[in-house]
Coordinates of C-alpha atoms and ligand atoms in Angstrom, one line a residue:
M179 CA 88.5 83.5 94.6
I180 CA 91.2 83.6 96.8
H181 CA 91.8 87.5 98.0
D182 CA 94.9 88.2 98.4
L183 CA 95.7 90.6 96.4
W184 CA 97.1 93.2 99.8
Y185 CA 97.0 96.2 98.3
K186 CA 92.9 96.3 98.0
N187 CA 92.9 96.6 101.7
A188 CA 95.7 98.5 102.5
I189 CA 95.9 101.3 105.0
I190 CA 98.8 103.6 103.0
Y191 CA 100.9 105.9 105.1
C192 CA 102.4 108.8 103.5
L193 CA 105.6 110.2 105.2
N194 CA 109.0 112.1 104.3
V195 CA 111.9 110.8 106.9
E196 CA 113.3 114.3 106.8
T197 CA 110.1 115.3 109.2
F198 CA 108.8 112.0 111.0
I199 CA 111.1 112.4 113.7
D200 CA 114.9 113.3 114.6
S201 CA 117.0 110.9 116.6
N202 CA 120.3 112.3 116.7
G203 CA 119.6 116.0 117.5
D204 CA 120.8 117.4 114.3
G205 CA 117.5 118.5 113.6
C206 CA 116.3 116.2 110.4
G207 CA 114.6 113.6 110.9
D208 CA 115.8 110.0 110.2
F209 CA 115.3 106.1 109.9
V210 CA 116.9 105.8 113.4
G211 CA 113.6 107.8 114.9
L212 CA 110.9 106.5 112.2
T213 CA 112.2 102.5 113.4
D214 CA 111.5 103.8 116.7
K215 CA 108.2 104.6 115.9
L216 CA 107.0 102.3 113.7
A217 CA 104.8 100.7 116.7
Y218 CA 103.2 104.3 116.8
L219 CA 102.2 103.7 113.2
A220 CA 101.1 100.4 113.8
G221 CA 99.5 101.1 116.5
L222 CA 96.7 103.3 114.2
G223 CA 96.5 100.7 111.7
V224 CA 98.6 101.6 109.0
T225 CA 99.8 98.5 106.7
C226 CA 101.9 100.2 104.4
I227 CA 104.1 103.2 104.7
W228 CA 104.8 105.0 101.5
L229 CA 108.3 106.9 102.0
M230 CA 109.0 110.0 99.8
P231 CA 112.8 110.3 98.4
F232 CA 115.3 110.0 100.5
Y233 CA 118.2 108.9 98.1
G234 CA 121.0 111.2 97.3
S235 CA 119.9 114.7 96.4
P236 CA 120.5 118.5 96.2
N237 CA 117.2 118.9 97.8
K238 CA 116.3 121.9 95.6
D239 CA 112.5 119.7 95.2
D240 CA 112.3 118.6 98.5
G241 CA 114.1 115.1 97.2
Y242 CA 112.7 114.8 93.9
D243 CA 115.9 116.0 92.5
V244 CA 117.5 112.7 92.5
S245 CA 121.6 113.0 92.0
D246 CA 121.9 109.1 93.4
Y247 CA 118.9 106.3 92.8
Y248 CA 121.6 104.1 95.1
G249 CA 121.9 106.0 97.9
V250 CA 120.6 106.8 101.3
H251 CA 121.0 110.7 101.8
P252 CA 123.6 110.7 104.3
R253 CA 121.6 112.9 106.8
V254 CA 118.4 110.4 107.2
G255 CA 120.7 106.9 107.6
T256 CA 122.6 104.2 106.3
F257 CA 121.5 101.4 104.3
G258 CA 122.2 100.0 107.1
E259 CA 119.7 102.1 108.8
V260 CA 117.2 101.5 106.4
V261 CA 117.5 98.0 106.2
E262 CA 116.8 97.3 109.8
F263 CA 113.8 100.0 109.2
L264 CA 112.5 97.1 106.4
N265 CA 113.3 94.3 108.9
Q266 CA 111.1 96.0 111.8
A267 CA 108.4 97.1 109.3
R268 CA 107.8 93.4 108.2
Q269 CA 107.6 91.9 111.7
L270 CA 105.1 94.8 112.5
G271 CA 103.2 93.4 109.5
M272 CA 104.3 96.7 107.8
R273 CA 105.0 97.0 104.1
V274 CA 107.4 99.3 102.7
I275 CA 106.6 101.3 99.3
V276 CA 109.1 103.9 98.0
D277 CA 109.3 106.9 95.2
L278 CA 110.4 105.9 91.9
V279 CA 111.1 109.7 90.7
V280 CA 112.8 108.5 87.0
N281 CA 111.0 111.1 84.9
H282 CA 113.7 113.3 85.6
T283 CA 117.0 113.1 87.4
S284 CA 118.7 116.3 89.3
D285 CA 121.1 118.3 86.9
Q286 CA 123.6 117.2 89.7
H287 CA 123.3 113.3 88.5
P288 CA 126.5 111.9 87.4
W289 CA 124.6 110.9 84.0
F290 CA 123.8 114.8 83.5
K291 CA 127.1 116.0 84.2
A292 CA 128.8 113.8 82.0
A293 CA 126.2 114.4 79.6
R294 CA 126.2 118.0 79.4
S295 CA 130.3 117.7 79.2
D296 CA 130.7 116.2 76.2
P297 CA 128.4 115.1 73.2
D298 CA 130.5 112.2 72.9
S299 CA 129.6 110.6 76.3
P300 CA 127.3 107.6 76.2
Y301 CA 124.8 109.8 78.8
R302 CA 124.1 112.5 76.6
Q303 CA 121.6 110.1 74.8
Y304 CA 119.7 109.8 78.4
Y305 CA 118.2 113.5 77.9
V306 CA 116.6 115.4 75.4
W307 CA 118.4 118.2 73.5
S308 CA 118.0 120.7 70.8
K309 CA 120.4 122.8 68.9
T310 CA 118.0 125.5 69.0
R311 CA 115.7 126.7 70.7
P312 CA 112.3 125.0 70.4
P313 CA 109.2 127.0 69.8
K314 CA 107.7 125.5 72.5
W315 CA 110.5 126.6 75.1
N316 CA 107.7 128.3 77.4
K317 CA 105.0 126.2 77.4
G318 CA 103.5 123.1 79.4
M319 CA 105.4 124.3 82.9
V320 CA 103.9 121.8 85.3
F321 CA 105.0 125.3 88.4
P322 CA 103.4 128.2 86.4
G323 CA 104.5 130.9 88.3
V324 CA 107.2 129.9 89.6
Q325 CA 108.7 127.6 86.4
E326 CA 109.5 129.9 83.4
S327 CA 110.2 127.4 80.9
T328 CA 110.6 123.8 79.7
W329 CA 113.3 123.9 77.6
T330 CA 116.8 125.6 78.8
R331 CA 119.9 126.5 77.4
D332 CA 123.1 124.8 79.4
V333 CA 126.0 126.6 79.3
K334 CA 128.8 124.0 78.9
A335 CA 126.3 121.9 76.7
G336 CA 125.9 124.5 74.5
E337 CA 122.4 123.1 74.0
Y338 CA 118.9 122.8 75.3
Y339 CA 117.7 120.4 77.3
F340 CA 113.9 119.7 78.4
H341 CA 112.2 119.5 82.1
R342 CA 109.2 119.3 82.1
F343 CA 109.4 120.2 86.1
Y344 CA 112.2 122.8 87.9
D345 CA 115.2 123.6 85.5
F346 CA 117.2 121.6 87.9
Q347 CA 115.2 118.5 86.6
P348 CA 116.4 117.5 83.1
D349 CA 114.4 114.9 81.8
L350 CA 115.3 111.5 81.0
D351 CA 114.9 110.1 77.8
T352 CA 112.6 107.7 78.9
H353 CA 112.7 105.8 75.5
D354 CA 116.1 105.4 75.0
A355 CA 117.1 101.8 75.5
A356 CA 119.9 102.3 77.5
V357 CA 117.6 104.5 80.4
K358 CA 115.3 101.6 80.5
E359 CA 117.9 99.5 81.5
E360 CA 118.7 102.1 84.4
I361 CA 115.0 102.3 85.2
T362 CA 114.4 98.4 86.1
R363 CA 117.5 98.1 87.1
V364 CA 116.9 100.8 90.0
M365 CA 113.6 99.3 90.8
G366 CA 115.7 95.9 91.0
F367 CA 117.5 97.1 93.5
W368 CA 114.9 98.4 96.0
L369 CA 112.9 95.4 95.7
Q370 CA 116.2 93.0 96.1
L371 CA 116.3 95.1 99.7
G372 CA 112.8 94.3 100.2
V373 CA 110.6 97.3 99.7
S374 CA 106.7 96.0 98.4
G375 CA 106.6 98.4 95.2
F376 CA 106.7 101.4 94.2
R377 CA 104.8 105.4 94.3
M378 CA 105.7 106.2 90.8
D379 CA 106.1 109.9 90.2
A380 CA 104.9 112.1 87.3
V381 CA 103.6 108.7 85.5
P382 CA 102.2 110.9 82.1
F383 CA 105.6 112.5 81.7
L384 CA 107.5 109.9 82.6
I385 CA 105.8 107.7 79.2
E386 CA 105.7 110.6 76.9
R387 CA 107.5 110.6 73.9
K388 CA 110.2 113.4 74.2
G389 CA 112.0 116.2 71.7
A390 CA 111.9 119.4 70.7
K391 CA 110.6 117.6 67.1
V392 CA 108.7 114.8 68.6
R393 CA 104.5 114.9 68.7
P394 CA 104.5 114.1 72.5
T395 CA 102.5 110.7 72.8
R396 CA 102.0 108.4 75.3
D397 CA 104.0 105.0 75.0
Y398 CA 101.4 102.7 77.9
D399 CA 103.8 100.1 77.0
L400 CA 106.6 101.2 79.2
L401 CA 104.3 100.4 81.9
H402 CA 103.3 97.2 80.7
D403 CA 107.0 96.7 80.6
M404 CA 107.7 97.4 84.2
R405 CA 104.8 95.5 85.5
D406 CA 106.5 92.5 83.6
F407 CA 109.8 93.0 85.5
L408 CA 108.3 94.1 88.9
Q409 CA 106.4 90.6 89.1
W410 CA 109.1 88.7 87.8
R411 CA 111.6 89.9 90.5
R412 CA 109.0 90.3 93.1
R413 CA 105.4 88.7 92.4
D414 CA 103.2 90.9 95.2
A415 CA 105.0 94.4 94.5
I416 CA 102.6 97.0 93.4
M417 CA 103.2 100.2 91.3
L418 CA 101.3 103.0 92.7
A419 CA 101.0 105.6 89.8
E420 CA 100.5 109.6 90.2
A421 CA 98.6 110.2 86.8
N422 CA 96.5 112.8 87.2
V423 CA 94.4 112.4 84.3
P424 CA 90.8 112.3 83.4
P425 CA 88.5 109.6 83.6
Q426 CA 88.2 107.9 80.0
Q427 CA 92.2 107.7 80.2
T428 CA 92.5 105.4 83.4
L429 CA 91.8 102.3 81.6
H430 CA 95.5 103.3 79.7
Y431 CA 97.2 103.2 83.1
F432 CA 96.0 99.7 84.4
G433 CA 95.9 98.0 81.0
E434 CA 92.5 96.5 79.4
E435 CA 93.6 93.2 81.2
G436 CA 94.7 95.0 84.2
D437 CA 98.8 94.3 83.1
R438 CA 100.2 97.9 83.5
V439 CA 100.2 99.8 87.2
Q440 CA 98.1 97.8 89.7
M441 CA 97.0 100.9 91.4
L442 CA 96.0 104.9 90.4
L443 CA 95.5 107.9 92.9
N444 CA 92.1 109.0 92.1
F445 CA 93.0 112.9 91.3
W446 CA 89.7 112.8 89.7
V447 CA 87.6 112.0 93.0
N448 CA 90.3 113.9 95.2
Q449 CA 88.9 117.5 93.6
R450 CA 85.5 116.9 93.7
M451 CA 85.7 115.5 97.2
F452 CA 87.1 119.2 97.4
Y453 CA 84.1 120.7 95.6
T454 CA 81.4 118.6 97.4
L455 CA 83.4 119.9 101.0
A456 CA 83.2 123.1 99.9
T457 CA 79.7 123.3 98.6
G458 CA 77.8 120.9 100.5
N459 CA 76.4 119.5 96.2
A460 CA 77.4 116.4 96.0
A461 CA 76.4 116.0 92.2
P462 CA 80.0 116.3 90.9
L463 CA 81.0 113.7 92.9
R464 CA 78.5 111.2 92.2
K465 CA 79.3 111.5 88.7
A466 CA 83.3 111.3 89.2
L467 CA 82.3 107.9 90.9
L468 CA 81.1 106.7 88.2
Q469 CA 83.2 108.0 85.6
T470 CA 86.0 106.1 87.3
Y471 CA 83.9 103.0 88.4
E472 CA 85.2 101.0 85.2
R473 CA 89.1 99.3 86.3
P474 CA 89.7 95.9 85.8
H475 CA 89.5 93.0 88.2
A476 CA 93.1 93.5 90.0
A477 CA 93.3 97.5 89.7
Q478 CA 92.4 99.7 92.5
W479 CA 92.3 103.3 93.2
G480 CA 94.1 105.1 95.8
I481 CA 91.8 107.5 97.7
F482 CA 93.0 110.5 99.5
L483 CA 92.5 113.7 100.8
R484 CA 95.6 115.8 101.2
A485 CA 98.8 115.0 99.6
H486 CA 102.4 116.4 99.7
D487 CA 101.9 119.1 96.9
E488 CA 99.2 121.6 96.1
L489 CA 95.7 120.4 96.4
D490 CA 95.4 120.4 92.5
L491 CA 91.7 121.7 91.3
G492 CA 92.9 122.3 87.6
R493 CA 90.3 120.0 86.5
L494 CA 87.6 121.6 87.8
T495 CA 85.5 123.7 85.4
D496 CA 86.7 127.7 86.4
R497 CA 83.5 128.4 88.4
Q498 CA 83.7 124.9 90.5
R499 CA 87.4 126.0 91.2
E500 CA 86.4 129.5 92.2
Q501 CA 84.0 127.8 94.2
V502 CA 86.3 126.1 96.1
F503 CA 88.7 129.0 96.4
A504 CA 86.4 131.2 98.3
Q505 CA 85.5 128.6 100.8
F506 CA 88.9 127.2 101.4
A507 CA 91.6 129.6 100.2
P508 CA 90.2 132.8 100.5
Q509 CA 93.5 134.6 100.8
K510 CA 95.5 135.0 97.7
R511 CA 98.9 133.5 99.6
M512 CA 96.8 130.4 100.0
L513 CA 96.6 129.6 96.4
L514 CA 99.3 127.9 94.4
Y515 CA 100.2 127.4 90.0
D516 CA 97.0 129.5 89.4
R517 CA 94.9 126.0 90.3
G518 CA 95.8 124.8 93.4
I519 CA 95.2 125.3 97.8
R520 CA 98.7 125.2 99.6
R521 CA 97.2 124.3 102.8
R522 CA 96.3 121.2 105.3
L523 CA 93.2 119.4 105.5
A524 CA 92.5 120.6 109.1
P525 CA 92.8 124.6 108.4
M526 CA 90.9 124.5 105.1
L527 CA 87.7 122.7 107.2
N528 CA 88.5 125.5 109.8
N529 CA 89.4 123.0 112.3
D530 CA 85.9 122.3 112.7
R531 CA 85.7 118.4 114.0
R532 CA 82.5 117.5 112.5
R533 CA 83.8 118.3 108.9
I534 CA 87.3 116.7 109.7
E535 CA 85.5 113.6 110.6
L536 CA 83.0 113.4 107.7
A537 CA 85.6 114.2 105.1
N538 CA 88.0 111.1 106.7
S539 CA 85.2 109.0 107.1
L540 CA 84.8 109.7 103.1
L541 CA 88.8 108.8 102.5
F542 CA 87.9 105.5 104.2
T543 CA 85.0 104.4 102.7
L544 CA 84.8 105.7 98.7
P545 CA 85.9 102.8 96.5
G546 CA 89.6 102.5 97.0
T547 CA 92.5 101.9 99.4
P548 CA 92.6 105.0 101.7
V549 CA 96.0 106.8 101.4
I550 CA 96.9 109.2 104.5
R551 CA 99.1 111.9 105.2
Y552 CA 101.2 112.0 108.1
G553 CA 99.9 114.7 110.6
D554 CA 96.4 114.8 109.3
E555 CA 95.7 111.7 112.3
I556 CA 95.9 114.7 114.3
G557 CA 94.9 117.4 112.5
M558 CA 97.9 119.2 111.8
G559 CA 98.1 122.5 110.3
D560 CA 100.1 124.3 107.5
D561 CA 102.3 127.1 107.7
L562 CA 102.0 129.9 104.6
D563 CA 105.2 131.9 105.9
L564 CA 107.1 128.6 103.9
P565 CA 107.4 128.9 100.1
E566 CA 105.0 126.9 97.4
R567 CA 104.2 123.4 98.5
Y568 CA 106.6 123.7 102.0
S569 CA 103.8 125.3 103.6
V570 CA 102.2 121.7 104.2
R571 CA 105.4 119.8 104.8
T572 CA 106.4 121.1 108.6
P573 CA 107.9 118.2 110.9
M574 CA 105.4 115.8 112.6
Q575 CA 104.0 117.7 115.7
W576 CA 104.6 115.1 118.6
S577 CA 104.3 116.6 121.8
A578 CA 104.1 119.9 123.5
Q579 CA 107.9 119.8 124.4
P580 CA 110.3 122.3 122.4
H581 CA 110.0 122.0 118.6
G582 CA 106.6 119.8 119.2
G583 CA 109.4 117.1 120.2
F584 CA 110.5 116.6 116.8
T585 CA 114.0 117.0 117.3
I586 CA 116.3 118.0 121.0
G587 CA 118.3 120.0 118.6
R588 CA 118.4 123.3 118.4
R589 CA 117.6 124.0 114.4
P590 CA 115.2 121.8 113.1
I591 CA 115.2 121.3 109.4
R592 CA 111.9 123.7 109.1
K593 CA 110.1 125.2 111.7
V594 CA 107.6 123.5 113.5
I595 CA 104.0 125.4 113.4
D596 CA 103.7 126.8 116.9
D597 CA 100.4 129.1 116.1
D598 CA 98.0 129.9 118.4
V599 CA 95.5 126.8 116.5
F600 CA 97.7 124.5 115.5
G601 CA 101.2 125.0 117.2
F602 CA 102.3 122.0 118.7
Q603 CA 101.5 122.9 122.2
R604 CA 97.7 122.6 121.0
V605 CA 97.7 119.6 118.5
N606 CA 100.4 116.8 118.9
V607 CA 100.6 113.2 119.2
A608 CA 101.5 112.9 123.2
D609 CA 98.4 114.9 123.7
Q610 CA 96.0 112.9 122.0
R611 CA 97.0 109.5 122.9
R612 CA 95.8 110.3 126.1
D613 CA 92.3 111.7 125.4
P614 CA 90.0 109.0 124.2
N615 CA 88.0 111.8 121.9
S616 CA 90.9 113.2 120.3
L617 CA 91.1 112.7 116.6
L618 CA 93.8 110.3 116.9
N619 CA 91.7 107.9 118.7
W620 CA 88.8 108.8 116.6
T621 CA 91.2 108.0 113.2
E622 CA 92.8 104.4 114.9
R623 CA 88.6 103.1 115.6
I624 CA 87.9 104.5 112.1
I625 CA 90.7 102.4 110.9
R626 CA 89.8 99.6 112.8
M627 CA 86.2 99.5 111.2
R628 CA 87.6 99.8 107.6
K629 CA 89.8 96.6 108.1
E630 CA 86.5 95.2 109.3
C631 CA 85.1 96.0 106.2
P632 CA 86.7 94.7 103.3
E633 CA 83.8 95.1 100.9
I634 CA 85.1 98.8 100.3
G635 CA 88.2 97.3 98.9
W636 CA 86.8 94.7 97.1
G637 CA 83.3 95.0 96.5
G638 CA 80.6 96.1 94.0
W639 CA 79.2 99.1 94.8
Q640 CA 76.4 101.4 93.7
L641 CA 74.9 105.3 94.3
L642 CA 71.9 104.9 96.6
P643 CA 69.2 106.5 94.8
R644 CA 67.2 109.5 95.5
M645 CA 69.2 110.8 98.2
P646 CA 68.8 114.6 98.5
G647 CA 71.7 116.8 97.0
H648 CA 73.6 117.6 99.8
V649 CA 74.0 113.5 100.7
L650 CA 76.2 110.8 99.1
G651 CA 74.6 107.1 99.6
I652 CA 77.0 104.1 98.7
Q653 CA 75.7 100.5 99.2
Y654 CA 78.8 97.6 98.7
D655 CA 78.2 94.3 98.4
W656 CA 80.5 91.2 98.4
N657 CA 79.6 88.1 99.1
D658 CA 76.8 87.7 101.3
R659 CA 78.0 91.4 103.0
C660 CA 76.2 94.3 102.4
T661 CA 77.4 97.7 103.7
I662 CA 75.8 101.3 103.4
V663 CA 77.6 104.3 104.2
L664 CA 76.1 107.4 104.3
H665 CA 77.5 111.0 104.4
N666 CA 75.7 114.3 104.6
F667 CA 78.0 117.6 103.4
A668 CA 74.8 120.0 104.5
D669 CA 75.4 122.1 107.9
R670 CA 71.6 121.1 108.8
T671 CA 69.8 117.9 109.8
T672 CA 68.7 115.5 106.8
K673 CA 66.3 112.8 107.0
V674 CA 67.5 110.4 104.5
R675 CA 64.8 107.1 103.1
L676 CA 66.3 104.1 101.8
R677 CA 65.5 100.6 100.9
V678 CA 68.7 98.1 100.6
D679 CA 68.3 97.1 97.0
G680 CA 68.5 93.2 96.7
R681 CA 68.0 92.3 99.8
P682 CA 64.8 91.2 102.2
P683 CA 63.6 93.6 104.8
C684 CA 66.9 93.8 107.6
P685 CA 68.2 96.0 110.7
L686 CA 70.5 98.3 109.5
V687 CA 73.4 98.2 112.2
N688 CA 75.5 101.3 113.2
L689 CA 79.5 99.8 112.7
L690 CA 80.4 102.8 115.0
S691 CA 78.4 103.5 117.6
Q692 CA 75.2 102.0 118.8
D693 CA 72.5 103.0 117.1
R694 CA 70.3 100.8 114.5
S695 CA 67.8 101.2 112.3
E696 CA 64.7 98.9 111.5
P697 CA 62.8 98.9 108.9
D698 CA 59.3 99.5 107.9
E699 CA 57.2 97.2 107.0
I700 CA 57.9 98.2 102.7
G701 CA 61.7 97.3 104.3
R702 CA 62.2 100.9 104.2
H703 CA 64.9 103.2 106.5
V704 CA 64.5 106.5 107.6
I705 CA 68.1 107.8 109.2
E706 CA 68.1 111.2 110.4
M707 CA 71.4 112.5 109.8
E708 CA 73.1 115.3 111.9
P709 CA 74.7 118.7 110.3
Y710 CA 78.1 117.4 108.6
G711 CA 76.7 113.6 109.8
Y712 CA 77.9 110.1 108.5
R713 CA 77.1 106.7 108.7
W714 CA 78.2 103.5 108.3
F715 CA 75.7 100.8 108.4
R716 CA 75.6 96.8 107.9
V717 CA 73.3 95.1 106.5
G718 CA 72.0 92.5 108.9
D719 CA 74.3 91.0 111.7
P720 CA 77.7 92.8 111.9
E721 CA 79.0 89.9 114.1
R722 CA 78.6 87.1 111.3
P723 CA 81.6 85.9 109.5
L724 CA 81.6 86.3 105.7
T725 CA 80.2 83.3 103.7
A726 CA 80.4 83.1 100.0
E727 CA 77.2 83.2 98.4
K728 CA 77.4 80.0 97.2
N729 CA 79.0 78.3 100.1
R730 CA 75.8 79.3 102.3
R731 CA 73.9 76.7 103.7
R732 CA 70.2 77.3 103.9
Ligands
NOJ2070 C1 105.0 115.0 91.5 C2 105.7 115.2 93.1 O1 104.0 114.8 94.1 C3 106.1 116.3 93.1 O2 106.3 117.5 94.4 C4 107.4 117.3 92.3 O3 107.7 118.6 92.5 C5 106.9 116.7 91.1 N1 106.7 115.6 90.6 C6 108.4 116.2 90.3 O4 109.2 115.0 90.9

């Protein structure tokens, strides 16, 4: 087997151009600035950049309300600058994927404007209408507490339209043939410009059959059609789907034959990671990993800690959720939509470097491909004075200069954090770059090692048996290579006893420091782990090149 599925071992980094860096002093991040920072990302070890929406948009949902799929928002740049950026990224060995937001448009999209003003417009059928108010008009809101309905009357059209999200985001009827064609055209456009695929927004809703009188079933074939088109146009492009669904549904998204989306963000595991970080109890995380074990050979999980949205804990039990809230969101203003936490990682973990490393070590060693959120590599904080999810979307902190070096202008689009703990004077790239012990340099080193462990992306894995309740142990096997990772979620020193399954007694060599463990006469290791400690061990010699089992000379 030739291993050229690049996404199996990518390091994905998610950012919004608007909040990354401003080159011209207008206060808004832009492509010219981002292009200049590509060397920073390449140096960190990033291999794939996920750009959040930068298209034409009234920006009422941070760009997830698109009014022009073929346009670049003028405040972030021009097409020429986007193409320059794509080219430079490629030169530095980085791919780019972009957000594909086609479950809905903005209400300012020309399609919706035409649809609402004329019942005979060909665009009318692009959206989902009802002459009367559907009985379920106030059910199924994604943003409870902020969004009041899913059906709103449009005065111009004289009818109700369906919107799964905010009322300025009318849903497209994605089963309409003309809409399907529009979606593929949009995909084709960006693929032609050179992107390596899409982060697909709101996939469970995208594939739902919608209508006041329609039973809301999901049509997974739509994903198959999109995949077909995608690979017809560009064979190595991927779809990374946002679908916060229970494990028994995930195979529908990957496709039994692996013929739908290549990647799914693993929300199921994400929620249990935070449960385990909050309580020290690793059992639910172990279970979640086993529940999401099955996937087609070419499919891959996206593993992430925090994203640009709230930390959604809606799929934990009520009691589990309360336990996480008690630890990580003790104040009411930290909560959102009755299910989530609107904070960044570092503040949730009390800025405790041991726990931040522990969480990140998990990010890089759980089965899948890591997806990093910009700013987490320096431990950025949040701004709870900002509404809803904007608390975790503040500008990147580059230096101790005014506005954290994000802009030389006077008014950044969003205030840069300047509090006593997480302010840009204390948390910034420039300072951390010079400090060998900084989180930034630690992250760079751990990414380097993750790249030398392709078995994590490719390998079969098993949970180590008989671990203490607060320890997670995973063994990866791939060809003749074997790697063991351990995480101690407790605030106390712990002894872990283990034996490597299926291998002769062999030393365990720590991949991140000098130590090693020699087996006793029956091949057993005893590892003493400090509070919140983690270990990455190679079984045997870490410098020996990988050989496929069948090629090894005896
Ligand atoms: C999911 C995105 O992650 C979120 O930020 C957005 O508000 C909704 N989809 C609607 O597009």
